Structures are given as structure tokens and as C-alpha cells.
Coordinates of C-alpha atoms in Angstrom, one line a residue:
M8 CA 47.4 97.4 99.2
E9 CA 50.8 98.1 97.4
K10 CA 50.5 97.5 93.7
K11 CA 53.0 94.9 92.4
K12 CA 55.3 96.1 89.7
E13 CA 55.0 94.4 86.3
F14 CA 58.0 92.6 84.9
N15 CA 59.3 94.3 81.8
P16 CA 61.7 91.9 80.1
V17 CA 63.4 94.4 77.8
K18 CA 64.0 96.9 80.7
Q19 CA 65.3 94.1 83.0
W20 CA 67.6 92.6 80.4
A21 CA 69.0 96.1 79.6
K22 CA 69.7 96.7 83.3
F23 CA 71.3 93.2 83.7
I24 CA 73.6 93.7 80.7
V25 CA 74.8 97.1 81.9
V26 CA 75.5 95.9 85.4
L27 CA 77.2 92.7 84.1
V28 CA 79.5 94.6 81.8
L29 CA 80.5 97.0 84.5
Y30 CA 81.1 94.2 86.9
L31 CA 83.2 92.2 84.4
L32 CA 85.3 95.3 83.7
F33 CA 85.9 95.6 87.4
L34 CA 86.9 92.0 87.7
Y35 CA 89.3 92.4 84.7
W36 CA 90.8 95.5 86.4
V37 CA 91.4 93.7 89.8
K38 CA 92.3 90.4 88.1
S39 CA 90.1 88.4 90.4
W40 CA 88.0 85.9 88.5
W41 CA 86.6 84.3 91.6
G42 CA 84.1 87.1 91.3
L43 CA 82.4 85.2 88.5
L44 CA 80.7 83.2 91.2
V45 CA 78.5 86.2 91.8
V46 CA 77.2 86.4 88.2
P47 CA 74.4 83.9 88.7
F48 CA 73.1 85.9 91.6
I49 CA 73.2 89.1 89.6
F50 CA 71.2 87.2 86.9
D51 CA 68.7 86.2 89.4
V52 CA 68.2 89.7 90.8
Y53 CA 67.3 91.1 87.4
I54 CA 65.9 88.1 85.4
T55 CA 64.9 84.9 87.1
K56 CA 64.0 86.4 90.5
K57 CA 64.0 82.9 92.2
I58 CA 65.5 84.3 95.4
K59 CA 63.3 86.7 97.4
W60 CA 66.0 89.3 98.1
Q61 CA 63.5 91.7 99.5
W62 CA 61.1 89.3 101.3
W63 CA 60.5 91.8 104.0
K64 CA 58.4 94.0 101.7
E65 CA 55.6 91.5 102.1
A66 CA 55.9 91.3 105.9
E67 CA 53.9 93.0 108.5
R68 CA 54.5 96.7 109.2
P69 CA 56.9 96.5 112.2
V70 CA 59.1 94.0 110.4
K71 CA 58.9 95.9 107.1
F72 CA 59.9 99.1 108.7
V73 CA 62.9 97.7 110.6
M74 CA 64.1 95.7 107.6
S75 CA 63.9 98.6 105.2
W76 CA 66.3 100.5 107.5
V77 CA 68.6 97.5 107.8
D78 CA 68.5 97.0 104.0
A79 CA 69.5 100.7 103.5
L80 CA 72.2 100.6 106.1
V81 CA 73.8 97.4 104.7
F82 CA 73.7 98.8 101.2
A83 CA 75.4 102.0 102.4
L84 CA 78.1 100.2 104.3
V85 CA 78.9 97.9 101.4
A86 CA 79.0 100.9 99.0
V87 CA 81.3 102.8 101.3
Y88 CA 83.6 99.8 101.8
F89 CA 83.8 99.3 98.0
I90 CA 84.5 103.0 97.3
N91 CA 87.0 103.5 100.1
Q92 CA 88.9 100.3 99.2
F93 CA 89.2 100.8 95.4
F94 CA 88.6 104.5 94.6
F95 CA 89.0 107.1 97.3
Q96 CA 88.7 107.9 101.0
N97 CA 88.8 110.9 103.2
Y98 CA 91.7 111.7 105.5
V99 CA 92.3 114.4 108.1
I100 CA 95.7 115.9 108.9
P101 CA 96.0 115.1 112.7
S102 CA 99.4 116.7 113.3
S103 CA 101.8 119.5 112.3
S104 CA 104.4 117.4 110.5
L105 CA 103.6 118.8 107.1
E106 CA 102.9 122.4 108.1
K107 CA 102.9 124.9 106.5
S108 CA 102.1 122.9 103.4
L109 CA 99.2 120.9 104.8
L110 CA 97.7 122.2 108.1
T111 CA 96.3 120.4 111.1
G112 CA 92.6 120.3 110.4
D113 CA 92.8 119.9 106.6
Y114 CA 90.5 117.2 105.3
L115 CA 91.9 115.5 102.2
F116 CA 90.3 113.7 99.3
V117 CA 92.7 110.8 98.8
S118 CA 92.8 108.9 95.5
K119 CA 93.4 105.2 95.5
V120 CA 93.5 105.0 91.7
S121 CA 96.5 107.3 91.4
Y122 CA 99.0 104.6 92.5
G123 CA 96.6 101.7 92.1
P124 CA 94.4 100.4 94.9
R125 CA 95.6 97.4 97.0
I126 CA 93.6 94.3 97.1
P127 CA 92.7 94.2 100.8
Q128 CA 95.0 92.0 102.9
T129 CA 92.4 91.9 105.7
P130 CA 89.1 92.0 103.7
L131 CA 86.7 91.4 106.6
T132 CA 86.6 94.9 108.2
M133 CA 84.0 97.4 109.3
P134 CA 83.7 100.3 106.8
L135 CA 84.8 103.7 108.0
T136 CA 87.2 102.3 110.5
Q137 CA 91.0 101.8 110.3
H138 CA 91.6 99.3 113.1
T139 CA 89.4 100.0 116.1
L140 CA 85.6 100.2 116.6
P141 CA 84.6 103.4 118.4
V142 CA 83.0 103.2 121.8
V143 CA 83.6 99.5 122.4
E144 CA 87.4 99.9 121.6
C145 CA 87.9 96.5 120.0
K146 CA 89.4 95.4 116.7
S147 CA 87.3 96.4 113.7
Y148 CA 88.7 93.7 111.4
L149 CA 89.1 89.9 111.4
D150 CA 92.6 88.5 111.0
W151 CA 91.3 85.7 108.8
P152 CA 91.3 85.5 105.8
H153 CA 94.6 87.3 105.2
W154 CA 95.6 87.7 101.6
D155 CA 99.1 88.4 100.3
Y156 CA 100.0 91.9 99.0
R157 CA 98.8 92.7 95.5
R158 CA 98.2 96.1 93.9
V159 CA 95.9 96.8 91.0
K160 CA 97.3 98.9 88.1
G161 CA 96.8 102.6 88.7
L162 CA 97.2 105.8 86.8
G163 CA 100.8 106.1 87.8
T164 CA 103.5 105.6 90.4
V165 CA 104.8 107.6 93.4
Q166 CA 106.9 110.5 92.0
L167 CA 109.6 112.5 93.7
N168 CA 108.1 115.2 96.0
D169 CA 104.6 113.7 95.9
I170 CA 102.6 114.1 99.1
V171 CA 101.6 110.5 99.9
V172 CA 99.3 108.7 102.4
F173 CA 100.7 105.4 103.7
N174 CA 100.5 103.0 106.6
F175 CA 102.9 103.6 109.4
P176 CA 105.7 101.0 108.8
A177 CA 106.7 100.7 112.4
G178 CA 103.1 100.3 113.5
D179 CA 103.2 96.5 113.2
S180 CA 103.6 96.3 117.0
L181 CA 102.3 98.6 119.7
C182 CA 101.3 98.8 123.3
S183 CA 97.6 98.5 123.9
A184 CA 97.4 101.0 126.8
P185 CA 95.7 104.1 125.4
Q186 CA 98.4 106.5 126.5
Y187 CA 101.1 104.6 124.6
Q188 CA 99.2 103.6 121.4
A189 CA 100.6 106.7 119.6
Y190 CA 104.2 105.9 120.5
D191 CA 106.7 104.1 118.3
Y192 CA 107.0 100.7 120.0
Y193 CA 110.6 100.2 118.9
Q194 CA 111.6 103.6 120.0
M195 CA 110.1 102.7 123.4
C196 CA 112.0 99.4 123.6
Y197 CA 115.3 101.0 122.9
G198 CA 114.6 104.0 125.2
I199 CA 113.7 101.8 128.1
G200 CA 116.6 99.5 127.3
Y201 CA 119.1 102.4 127.5
Q202 CA 117.7 103.3 130.9
L203 CA 118.4 99.8 132.1
Y204 CA 122.0 100.0 130.9
P205 CA 123.2 103.3 132.5
N206 CA 126.9 102.3 132.1
R207 CA 126.9 101.6 128.4
P208 CA 130.1 101.1 126.4
D209 CA 130.8 103.4 123.4
P210 CA 129.5 101.5 120.4
D211 CA 132.3 102.8 118.3
S212 CA 134.8 100.9 120.5
L213 CA 133.1 97.6 119.7
T214 CA 133.7 95.2 116.8
A215 CA 130.9 95.1 114.2
E216 CA 129.5 91.8 115.5
T217 CA 129.8 92.8 119.1
R218 CA 128.0 96.1 118.3
I219 CA 125.1 94.1 116.8
K220 CA 124.8 91.9 119.9
Y221 CA 125.0 95.0 122.1
F222 CA 122.0 96.7 120.4
E223 CA 120.1 93.4 120.5
A224 CA 120.7 93.2 124.2
I225 CA 119.5 96.8 124.6
Y226 CA 116.3 96.1 122.6
E227 CA 115.6 92.8 124.3
A228 CA 115.9 94.4 127.8
G229 CA 113.4 97.1 126.9
R230 CA 111.0 94.7 125.2
Q231 CA 111.0 92.4 128.2
A232 CA 110.4 95.4 130.6
I233 CA 107.3 96.4 128.5
R234 CA 106.0 92.8 128.4
Q235 CA 106.5 92.2 132.1
N236 CA 104.6 95.4 133.0
P237 CA 101.1 95.1 131.4
A238 CA 99.6 97.2 134.1
E239 CA 101.5 100.2 132.7
Y240 CA 101.8 99.5 129.0
G241 CA 99.0 97.0 128.4
E242 CA 99.4 94.0 126.1
V243 CA 101.7 94.2 123.1
I244 CA 99.5 93.8 120.0
T245 CA 100.2 93.5 116.3
R246 CA 98.5 94.9 113.2
P247 CA 98.7 93.8 109.6
A248 CA 100.1 96.3 107.1
D249 CA 96.8 97.6 105.8
R250 CA 95.4 98.1 109.3
R251 CA 98.2 100.3 110.6
E252 CA 97.8 104.0 111.2
N253 CA 97.6 106.2 108.2
Y254 CA 100.5 108.7 107.9
V255 CA 100.9 111.5 105.3
K256 CA 104.4 112.8 104.3
R257 CA 106.3 114.0 101.3
C258 CA 108.3 111.5 99.3
V259 CA 111.8 112.8 99.1
G260 CA 113.6 109.6 98.0
L261 CA 112.7 107.0 95.3
P262 CA 113.7 103.4 94.9
G263 CA 117.3 103.0 93.8
Q264 CA 118.4 106.5 94.8
T265 CA 121.1 107.2 97.3
L266 CA 119.9 109.8 99.9
Q267 CA 122.0 112.0 102.1
I268 CA 121.0 114.9 104.3
K269 CA 123.7 117.6 104.7
D270 CA 123.0 120.6 106.9
R271 CA 119.3 120.0 106.6
I272 CA 119.3 119.8 102.7
V273 CA 118.3 116.5 101.1
Y274 CA 120.7 115.2 98.4
L275 CA 119.7 112.5 95.9
D276 CA 122.6 110.8 94.1
G277 CA 124.7 113.8 95.0
K278 CA 122.3 116.5 93.8
A279 CA 120.3 118.7 96.1
N280 CA 116.6 118.1 96.0
K281 CA 114.4 121.2 95.8
E282 CA 113.0 122.1 99.2
P283 CA 109.2 122.7 99.6
E284 CA 108.3 126.3 99.5
N285 CA 106.9 126.2 103.0
V286 CA 109.5 124.0 104.6
Q287 CA 109.9 124.7 108.3
Y288 CA 112.8 124.2 110.8
S289 CA 112.7 125.0 114.5
Y290 CA 114.3 128.3 115.6
R291 CA 115.1 129.7 119.0
V292 CA 113.3 133.0 119.3
K293 CA 114.0 135.6 122.0
L294 CA 111.1 138.0 122.3
K295 CA 111.0 141.6 123.6
Q296 CA 107.2 141.4 123.9
A297 CA 104.3 139.1 122.8
I298 CA 103.9 138.6 119.1
P299 CA 100.9 140.6 117.9
E300 CA 97.9 138.6 116.8
E301 CA 97.9 140.1 113.3
V302 CA 101.5 139.0 112.9
M303 CA 100.7 135.5 114.0
D304 CA 97.8 135.3 111.5
D305 CA 100.0 136.7 108.7
L306 CA 102.8 134.2 109.3
G307 CA 100.6 131.2 110.2
I308 CA 102.0 130.9 113.7
S309 CA 99.6 128.6 115.7
M310 CA 99.0 128.2 119.4
E311 CA 100.8 124.9 119.2
D312 CA 103.9 126.9 117.9
L313 CA 103.7 129.3 120.8
T314 CA 103.3 126.5 123.3
S315 CA 106.5 125.0 121.8
L316 CA 108.3 128.3 122.2
N317 CA 107.1 128.8 125.8
T318 CA 107.9 125.2 126.9
L319 CA 110.9 124.2 124.8
G320 CA 112.4 127.5 123.8
Y321 CA 112.0 127.1 120.1
M322 CA 109.2 127.0 117.4
P323 CA 108.9 126.0 113.8
L324 CA 109.2 128.8 111.2
T325 CA 109.4 129.1 107.4
K326 CA 112.1 131.2 105.7
H327 CA 109.5 133.9 105.1
A328 CA 108.5 133.9 108.8
V329 CA 112.1 134.1 109.9
A330 CA 112.8 137.1 107.7
S331 CA 109.5 138.8 108.9
L332 CA 110.3 138.2 112.6
Q333 CA 113.9 139.4 112.2
A334 CA 112.5 142.6 110.7
R335 CA 110.3 143.2 113.7
T336 CA 113.0 144.5 116.0
D337 CA 110.3 146.0 118.2
V338 CA 109.1 142.5 119.0
V339 CA 112.0 140.2 118.5
E340 CA 115.5 140.3 119.9
S341 CA 117.0 137.3 118.0
V342 CA 116.1 134.4 115.8
T343 CA 118.6 131.5 115.5
I344 CA 118.3 128.0 114.0
N345 CA 117.9 125.2 116.5
T346 CA 120.9 122.9 116.0
D347 CA 120.1 120.4 118.7
A348 CA 120.9 116.9 117.5
N349 CA 120.1 113.4 119.1
D350 CA 121.6 110.4 117.3
L351 CA 120.0 107.7 119.6
E352 CA 116.5 108.0 118.1
I353 CA 117.7 107.9 114.5
Y354 CA 117.2 104.9 112.1
P355 CA 118.6 102.4 112.2
L356 CA 117.9 102.1 116.0
N357 CA 120.1 99.0 116.2
G358 CA 123.2 100.4 114.6
N359 CA 123.9 103.9 115.8
K360 CA 125.9 105.7 113.1
H361 CA 125.8 109.1 114.8
W362 CA 123.5 110.4 112.1
T363 CA 121.1 113.1 113.1
R364 CA 117.9 114.6 111.6
D365 CA 120.0 117.4 109.9
N366 CA 123.0 115.3 108.8
Y367 CA 122.0 111.8 107.7
G368 CA 123.4 109.0 105.5
P369 CA 124.3 108.4 102.8
I370 CA 121.8 105.6 102.5
W371 CA 120.7 103.6 99.5
I372 CA 116.9 103.1 99.1
P373 CA 116.0 99.5 98.1
K374 CA 114.6 98.9 94.6
K375 CA 112.7 95.9 93.5
G376 CA 114.9 93.4 91.6
E377 CA 118.2 95.1 92.6
K378 CA 120.8 93.5 94.8
I379 CA 122.9 94.9 97.6
Q380 CA 126.0 93.5 99.2
L381 CA 125.4 92.7 102.8
T382 CA 128.0 93.4 105.5
L383 CA 128.0 93.6 109.3
D384 CA 128.3 97.4 108.8
N385 CA 125.1 97.8 106.7
I386 CA 122.9 95.0 107.9
A387 CA 121.3 97.1 110.6
I388 CA 119.9 99.4 107.8
Y389 CA 118.5 96.6 105.7
E390 CA 117.5 94.1 108.4
R391 CA 114.0 95.3 108.8
P392 CA 113.1 95.3 105.0
I393 CA 114.6 91.9 104.6
K394 CA 113.2 90.3 107.8
V395 CA 110.0 92.1 108.5
Y396 CA 108.6 93.6 105.3
E397 CA 109.7 90.7 103.0
G398 CA 109.3 87.9 105.5
N399 CA 112.7 86.2 105.6
D400 CA 114.4 84.6 108.6
L401 CA 117.6 86.6 109.2
Q402 CA 120.3 85.7 111.7
I403 CA 123.9 86.6 112.4
R404 CA 126.2 83.9 113.7
D405 CA 129.9 83.8 114.0
G406 CA 130.3 87.0 112.1
K407 CA 128.2 85.8 109.1
I408 CA 124.8 86.7 107.9
F409 CA 122.3 83.9 107.3
I410 CA 119.0 84.4 105.4
N411 CA 116.5 81.5 105.6
G412 CA 119.3 79.2 106.9
Q413 CA 121.8 80.0 104.1
E414 CA 124.8 82.2 104.4
A415 CA 124.1 85.4 102.5
K416 CA 126.6 88.0 101.1
E417 CA 124.0 89.8 99.0
Y418 CA 120.2 90.2 98.8
T419 CA 117.8 91.0 96.0
F420 CA 114.8 93.0 97.1
K421 CA 111.2 92.0 96.3
M422 CA 109.6 95.4 96.7
D423 CA 110.2 99.0 96.0
Y424 CA 110.8 101.3 99.0
Y425 CA 110.4 105.0 99.5
W426 CA 111.9 107.7 101.8
M427 CA 109.2 110.0 103.4
Q428 CA 109.8 113.2 105.4
G429 CA 107.5 116.0 106.7
D430 CA 107.9 119.6 105.5
N431 CA 108.0 120.6 109.2
R432 CA 111.5 119.0 109.3
H433 CA 112.3 119.5 113.0
N434 CA 108.8 118.3 114.1
S435 CA 108.1 115.3 112.0
A436 CA 108.4 111.6 112.9
D437 CA 109.4 110.2 109.5
S438 CA 111.9 108.0 107.7
R439 CA 114.8 109.5 109.6
Y440 CA 113.4 107.8 112.7
W441 CA 111.8 104.6 111.4
G442 CA 113.3 104.0 108.0
F443 CA 111.9 102.9 104.6
V444 CA 108.3 102.8 103.5
P445 CA 107.6 99.6 101.5
E446 CA 105.4 99.7 98.5
D447 CA 102.8 97.5 100.1
H448 CA 102.2 100.3 102.7
I449 CA 101.4 102.9 100.1
V450 CA 97.7 103.9 100.5
G451 CA 97.1 106.7 98.0
K452 CA 97.6 110.3 96.8
P453 CA 95.9 113.3 98.2
I454 CA 94.1 115.2 95.4
F455 CA 92.5 118.3 97.1
I456 CA 91.5 119.8 100.4
W457 CA 87.7 119.5 100.7
W458 CA 87.4 121.0 104.2
S459 CA 89.7 122.8 106.6
S460 CA 89.1 124.1 110.1
D461 CA 91.5 125.8 112.5
P462 CA 91.8 123.8 115.8
D463 CA 92.6 127.1 117.6
R464 CA 89.3 128.7 116.6
H465 CA 85.6 127.7 116.7
G466 CA 82.5 128.2 114.6
L467 CA 82.5 129.9 111.2
G468 CA 85.6 131.9 112.2
G469 CA 87.6 128.6 112.3
I470 CA 86.8 127.7 108.7
R471 CA 89.8 128.2 106.4
W472 CA 87.8 129.3 103.4
S473 CA 90.8 130.0 101.2
R474 CA 92.0 126.4 101.5
L475 CA 88.7 124.7 100.4
G476 CA 89.2 123.0 97.1
R477 CA 92.9 123.6 97.0
I478 CA 94.8 121.1 94.8
V479 CA 97.5 119.3 96.8
D480 CA 99.7 118.9 93.7
N481 CA 100.1 122.7 93.7
I482 CA 101.5 122.6 97.2
K483 CA 105.2 122.4 96.4

């Protein structure tokens, strides 16, 4: 028979005081005094013991065995939820948009404390999932309750050229069919809409108001085509901000700055921003023979890069890789920058300005508390922040802009916004394609790489030992 532990008042009171102080400090940090309702239960756990929290310890063996595992599992899930929500979480680089700074297969330790953790907007969610339960493929969170955005004070704010994890802003709507879930829903709507309007007028020949209506018609045609074909696209579903896909990019524009891209270089308020050391652009490479494996290893050329060269005729390269390949005249015939430019997929999608990925803007990045004059020429740029991210009703009637039913010639922003781009500049879906990142979408700051494995290799040979423990802030 299991011996019952004796109650030691001094020891129990000491435990209670330590736990209570830590808990009160946490409540003060998050500024949520509703948590005081839990204090009586903490008191009971350590002092009064009126509630039998572990009743199953006195049950028969089968019940005791099962409940001990249930108890351990629940404790682990709660602990993981608490730690991931307020302190840190792990994140894996799924694509090549930041190569060669961060590589596909890098696992990051992401700090929530660096910029301050968000109070969860959808608090009832299964730990270790973002939005979908594995196997059963259903939502891993409940839409109710839904709390307004609030961020706890952190150690600092997003700085220029920080690598940042954030929720995908355009991920509020998506098609549920698996083959389309990774696609930008709005890009799809416009793309399909353009196909339905083969004889399109030149937007530059239209007046500002007519041009706005033209793009609305394009979008609506594509949206209706998707909704009327659920067999192909599935249902159109929505996700709250904190349940959208996690993205990781470099912040190249801060609130209040005017950004412009000229010949691939980012300018802020007229001054060129320093490019990352491993920035990549796509180049057309004509080969005389296959690139030797040792050269690929030395330059970090992946199988994905070679596939791009074989299928598209170009591949991403750093400045160092370009110089190295040009020096290998026995292997390479020529290396030239890829200047292909498409202005239809560039933000704002509903106001084509003939900007491209290499020549973009100028565009002012909204800052909390600052005003902007609204016109029919710039409303396409700021419509989504005003309407979607800040929850206003925005309409255009008779050549005038109305916000919440009132004619508006200016608007004061409620949040800070950021401009994010990948270091693999010609192979990155970023702010150039879907616009600003609102502050309520910021997740955290990667601190270091705790694991890294090459997807092109398997076993111990695929472990990138030199990257383990590497500090992300040192990757400039």
C-alpha cells in the first residue's frame, strides 16, 4: 500500500508563495487581471487541498494507469501552449525565399519576447498546430472566443534588416482544396479574372475612377469563378490573423519610411539600403558541361536551383557565385542577369502602376498615428490596410472616397506596418506581391538555428553541422 505523504505546512506555504509571486508577475506583464480568479485554486492545490486534483491516484490499477498518462499529457500540452504563446517556438524554413541567408531545412528558435508576445486572438487552439489538425485535416482552433489584438511589452521592436517571422497577411482567405491552399487567393482571383477578360482595355487609358471599377470587375469575375467551382477549388475559407501561415522574411522598410526599388536596389527615404551579404538574383546560365559537384557544394547550388535552370533557363546566384561561375570558362559559356518583369502580379493588384519586382514604388509605409492624404490614385495602395487590417468600411462613389459612411480625404493609421522581402529576391513571394505586414501579424524574431538538414541528402551526410547554433542576427 502506497504511503501517504505527510503535510508539511512550512514547505507547502513556501511553494505557494513562490508560485503565487511568479504568477502575479506574469499577470502584471500581460496586464490581464482576470487571471486573479485562478489564485484560489492555486491556494487550494498547495494549502487547503479541498479539491481532489489527483483523485485517480486512489483508484484501481487500470484507471490509475490510464489517468496518470492523461495527467502527464494534459500537463505537457498546457506547458507547450504556454511556452509557445508567450516565450518561444520552433520554426522550419520551408522554402528558398531567404537563401542563401537561411536555407531550406533550417530549424529556428524564434523568440516571442524580442518584440513582445501577442495575447492570443483565438485562445482555444490545439498546441503544436497552426491552423489544421494532422490526419483528420480539420481546424485546430475554435473561432470563439475571439479577442482583439493586443501585444505585451517586449525587449524591443522590429529593426531595419531584422529577419522576422510573421503571419501571411494575404492568408485571410484561401481555397480549401489541398492543391490550392498554398496559393495566394487574391492572386488567383485576378489571374482567373484576366483570363475571363481576354480583350482588356489599357488601364492607363481609363480615368482614375473607371480604372478602379475595371479592377473591381476583374477581381469579382475571378472570385465568382472560384466560388462557383467548388469541385476544383474547394470552399473558400477564412482564417484569423494569428492562425494564418507563418512566413519568414527580412524587414527592409519600417513604418513612416518611403521605399523605392530601383534596378533591384532598395532605397529608403532616398538612401540605398545595404543589401544582405548573400542576396540572390536569378541569372541565365549557359553551360558547356554539367557543373561539377564540388563546385555546387562550394557555391551552395542546390538541386532546386539546377531544376530551375533546366526548366526555366535561369537559377538564383549570389554575387560570389556569379563571379566564381564566370571564372570557370571550361564549364560556363555565359552568366547574365534575368531581367524578366511582370507587372500584373505586383501589389497593389487592383491598381496596376507598371511597377515590377526590380523597379517598384515609391511607396510610403503606414505608421501608427500618422495621416495620409487619400486620392483615387493612391487608394489602391492603402485600401487593404484601411479596410481589411483596420476594419473600416471603405467605398468609392461618384469619384469620392467614403470611410464608414463619411467622405474621407485623409486617414490616420491605427497600426504600424512593415515591408518584408526575401534575400532570394527573384524567388520570393513578399511585400512586392501582397503589400504591407501589419504589426498585429508580427510573430517573433529568430534567434539561432538549432538544427539544419539538407533536403537533397539523407542520413548523417545531410546534417549541416556548421549551421547548428548559428546566431541569426549575425546573418546580414
